[in-house]
Tab-separated table of C-alpha atoms and ligand atoms in Angstrom:
chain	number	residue	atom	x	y	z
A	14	UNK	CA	-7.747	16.400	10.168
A	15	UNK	CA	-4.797	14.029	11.163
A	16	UNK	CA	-1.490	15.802	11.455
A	17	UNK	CA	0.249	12.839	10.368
A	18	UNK	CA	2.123	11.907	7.219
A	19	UNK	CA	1.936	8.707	5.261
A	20	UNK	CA	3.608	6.849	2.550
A	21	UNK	CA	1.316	4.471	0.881
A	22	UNK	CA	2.593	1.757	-1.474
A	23	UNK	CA	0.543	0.162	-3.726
A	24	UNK	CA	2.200	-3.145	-5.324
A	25	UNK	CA	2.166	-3.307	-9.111
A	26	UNK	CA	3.973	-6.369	-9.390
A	27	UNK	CA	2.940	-8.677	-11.833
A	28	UNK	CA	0.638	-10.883	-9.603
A	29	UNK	CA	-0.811	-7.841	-7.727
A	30	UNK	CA	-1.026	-5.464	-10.831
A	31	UNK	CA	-2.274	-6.089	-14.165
A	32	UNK	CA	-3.414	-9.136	-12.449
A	33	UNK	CA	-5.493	-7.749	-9.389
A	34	UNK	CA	-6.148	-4.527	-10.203
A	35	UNK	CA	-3.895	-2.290	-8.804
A	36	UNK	CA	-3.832	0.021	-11.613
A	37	UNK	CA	-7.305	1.350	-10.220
A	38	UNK	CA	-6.595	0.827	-6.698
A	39	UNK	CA	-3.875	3.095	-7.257
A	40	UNK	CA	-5.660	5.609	-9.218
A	41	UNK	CA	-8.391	5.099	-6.226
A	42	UNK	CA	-6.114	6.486	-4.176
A	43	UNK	CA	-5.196	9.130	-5.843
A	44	UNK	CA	-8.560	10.765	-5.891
A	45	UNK	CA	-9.631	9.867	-2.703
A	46	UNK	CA	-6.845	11.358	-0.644
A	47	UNK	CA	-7.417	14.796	-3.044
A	48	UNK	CA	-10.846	14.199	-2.335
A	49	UNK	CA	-10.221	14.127	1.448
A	50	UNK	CA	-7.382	16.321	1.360
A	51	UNK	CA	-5.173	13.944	3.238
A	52	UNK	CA	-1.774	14.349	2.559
A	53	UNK	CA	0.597	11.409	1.371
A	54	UNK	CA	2.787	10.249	-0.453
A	55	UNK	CA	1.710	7.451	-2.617
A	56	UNK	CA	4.157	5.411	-5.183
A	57	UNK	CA	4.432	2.255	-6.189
A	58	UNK	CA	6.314	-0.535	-5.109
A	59	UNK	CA	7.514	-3.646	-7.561
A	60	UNK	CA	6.596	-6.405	-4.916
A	61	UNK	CA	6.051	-7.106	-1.173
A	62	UNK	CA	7.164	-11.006	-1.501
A	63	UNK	CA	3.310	-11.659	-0.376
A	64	UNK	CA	1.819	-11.984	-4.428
A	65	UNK	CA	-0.655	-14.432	-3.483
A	66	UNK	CA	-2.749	-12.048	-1.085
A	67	UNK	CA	-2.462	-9.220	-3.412
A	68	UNK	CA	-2.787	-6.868	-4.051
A	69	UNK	CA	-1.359	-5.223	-1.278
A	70	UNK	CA	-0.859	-2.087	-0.251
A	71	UNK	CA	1.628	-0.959	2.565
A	72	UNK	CA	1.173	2.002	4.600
A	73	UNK	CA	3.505	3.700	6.915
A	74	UNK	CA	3.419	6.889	8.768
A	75	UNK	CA	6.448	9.171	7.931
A	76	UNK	CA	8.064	12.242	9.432
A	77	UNK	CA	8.354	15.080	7.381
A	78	UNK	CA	11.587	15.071	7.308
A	79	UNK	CA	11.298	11.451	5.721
A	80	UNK	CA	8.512	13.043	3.319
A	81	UNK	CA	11.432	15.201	1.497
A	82	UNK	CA	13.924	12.323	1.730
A	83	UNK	CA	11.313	10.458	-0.922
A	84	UNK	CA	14.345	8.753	-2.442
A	85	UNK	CA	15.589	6.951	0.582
A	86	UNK	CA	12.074	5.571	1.685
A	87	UNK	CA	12.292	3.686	-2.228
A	88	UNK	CA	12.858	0.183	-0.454
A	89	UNK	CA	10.511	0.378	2.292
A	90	UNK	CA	10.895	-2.979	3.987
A	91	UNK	CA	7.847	-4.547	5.881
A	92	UNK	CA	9.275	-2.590	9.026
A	93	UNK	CA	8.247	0.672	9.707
A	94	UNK	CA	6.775	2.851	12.632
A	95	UNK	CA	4.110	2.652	14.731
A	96	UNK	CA	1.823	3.265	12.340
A	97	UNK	CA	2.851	0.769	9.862
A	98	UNK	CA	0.541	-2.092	8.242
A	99	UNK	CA	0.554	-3.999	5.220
A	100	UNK	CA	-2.699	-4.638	4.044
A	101	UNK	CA	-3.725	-7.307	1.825
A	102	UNK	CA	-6.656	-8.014	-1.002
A	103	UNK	CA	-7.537	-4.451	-1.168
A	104	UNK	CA	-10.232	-4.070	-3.360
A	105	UNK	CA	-11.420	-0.167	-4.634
A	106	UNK	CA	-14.076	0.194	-1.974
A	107	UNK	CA	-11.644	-0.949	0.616
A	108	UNK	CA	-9.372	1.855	-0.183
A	109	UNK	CA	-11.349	4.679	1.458
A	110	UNK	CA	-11.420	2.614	4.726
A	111	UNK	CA	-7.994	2.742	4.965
A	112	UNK	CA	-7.777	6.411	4.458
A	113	UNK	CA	-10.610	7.109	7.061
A	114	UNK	CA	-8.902	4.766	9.508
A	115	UNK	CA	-5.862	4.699	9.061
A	116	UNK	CA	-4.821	7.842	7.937
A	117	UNK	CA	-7.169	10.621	9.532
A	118	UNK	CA	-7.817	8.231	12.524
A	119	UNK	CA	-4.328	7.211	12.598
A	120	UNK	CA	-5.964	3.448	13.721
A	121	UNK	CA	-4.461	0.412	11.528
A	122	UNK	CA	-7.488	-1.443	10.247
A	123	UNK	CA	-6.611	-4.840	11.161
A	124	UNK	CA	-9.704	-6.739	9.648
A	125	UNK	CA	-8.166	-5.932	6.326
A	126	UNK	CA	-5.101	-7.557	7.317
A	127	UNK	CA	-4.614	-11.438	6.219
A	128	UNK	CA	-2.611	-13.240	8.317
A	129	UNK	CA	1.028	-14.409	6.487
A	130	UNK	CA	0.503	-17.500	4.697
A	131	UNK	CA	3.533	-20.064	5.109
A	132	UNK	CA	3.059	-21.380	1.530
A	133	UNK	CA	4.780	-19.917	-1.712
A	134	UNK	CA	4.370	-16.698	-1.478
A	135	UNK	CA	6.800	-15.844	-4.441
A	136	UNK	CA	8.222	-12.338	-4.862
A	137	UNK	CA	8.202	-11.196	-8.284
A	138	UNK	CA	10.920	-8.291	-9.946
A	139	UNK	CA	9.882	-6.148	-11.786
A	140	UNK	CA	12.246	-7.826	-14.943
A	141	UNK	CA	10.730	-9.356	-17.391
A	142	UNK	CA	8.152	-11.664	-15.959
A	143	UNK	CA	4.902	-11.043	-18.462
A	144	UNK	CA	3.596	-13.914	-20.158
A	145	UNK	CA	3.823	-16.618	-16.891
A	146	UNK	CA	1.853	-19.716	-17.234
A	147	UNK	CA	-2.178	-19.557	-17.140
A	148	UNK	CA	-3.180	-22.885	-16.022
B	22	FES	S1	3.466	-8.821	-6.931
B	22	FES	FE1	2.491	-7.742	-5.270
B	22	FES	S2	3.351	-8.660	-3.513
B	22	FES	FE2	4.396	-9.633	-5.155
């Protein structure tokens, strides 16, 4: 099994939460890497400023010194190391695929990847934004 340490973010921002899902994705997560017995650190994050390909999940390989500095990896950014990739429309059966690959295999699955889109891609806070139009 991989060495390697990971963070994993999952986005529960309002578009790429209740929305999308990512209440399970998360929870996916959770019992896959216990499953696997991979070890990570998985949190959420409030948004990624991509909403419209969510949800997204970012993963990022960590040292373990990082791993016990939890508190100053809160604000991630998009930039990480080597092993860094954000991916985008994960669905539940996706998630194992990124564990397999990307964690244990240490190999960034790039099909599951969408390339940026240049239009409004709004990032959402975390304040206050329930009840946004339905049209
Ligand atoms: S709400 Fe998930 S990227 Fe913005």
């Amino acid at each position: 099994l991989s060495q390697r340490l990971f963070k994993i973010l999952v986005c529960r921002g309002p578009n790429c939460g209740d929305k999308r899902g990512s209440q399970a994705i998360y929870r996916e997560f959770e019992a896959e890497l216990c499953q696997r017995g991979v070890r990570a650190c998985l949190e959420w994050q409030s948004c990624f400023g991509r909403c419209t390909q969510g949800p997204n999940v970012l993963v990022r390989e960590i040292s373990a010194q990082q791993a016990e500095m939890r508190r100053s990896l809160a604000t991630p950014g998009l930039v990480g190391g080597r092993l860094t990739a954000l991916y985008n429309g994960v669905t539940i059966a996706r998630v194992g695929e990124i564990i397999e690959g990307h964690l244990v295999r240490g190999q960034i699955q790039r099909q599951l990847i969408e390339p940026l889109r240049s239009v409004a891609s709004t990032p959402v806070d975390n304040a206050g934004t329930e009840g946004d139009s339905e049209t």
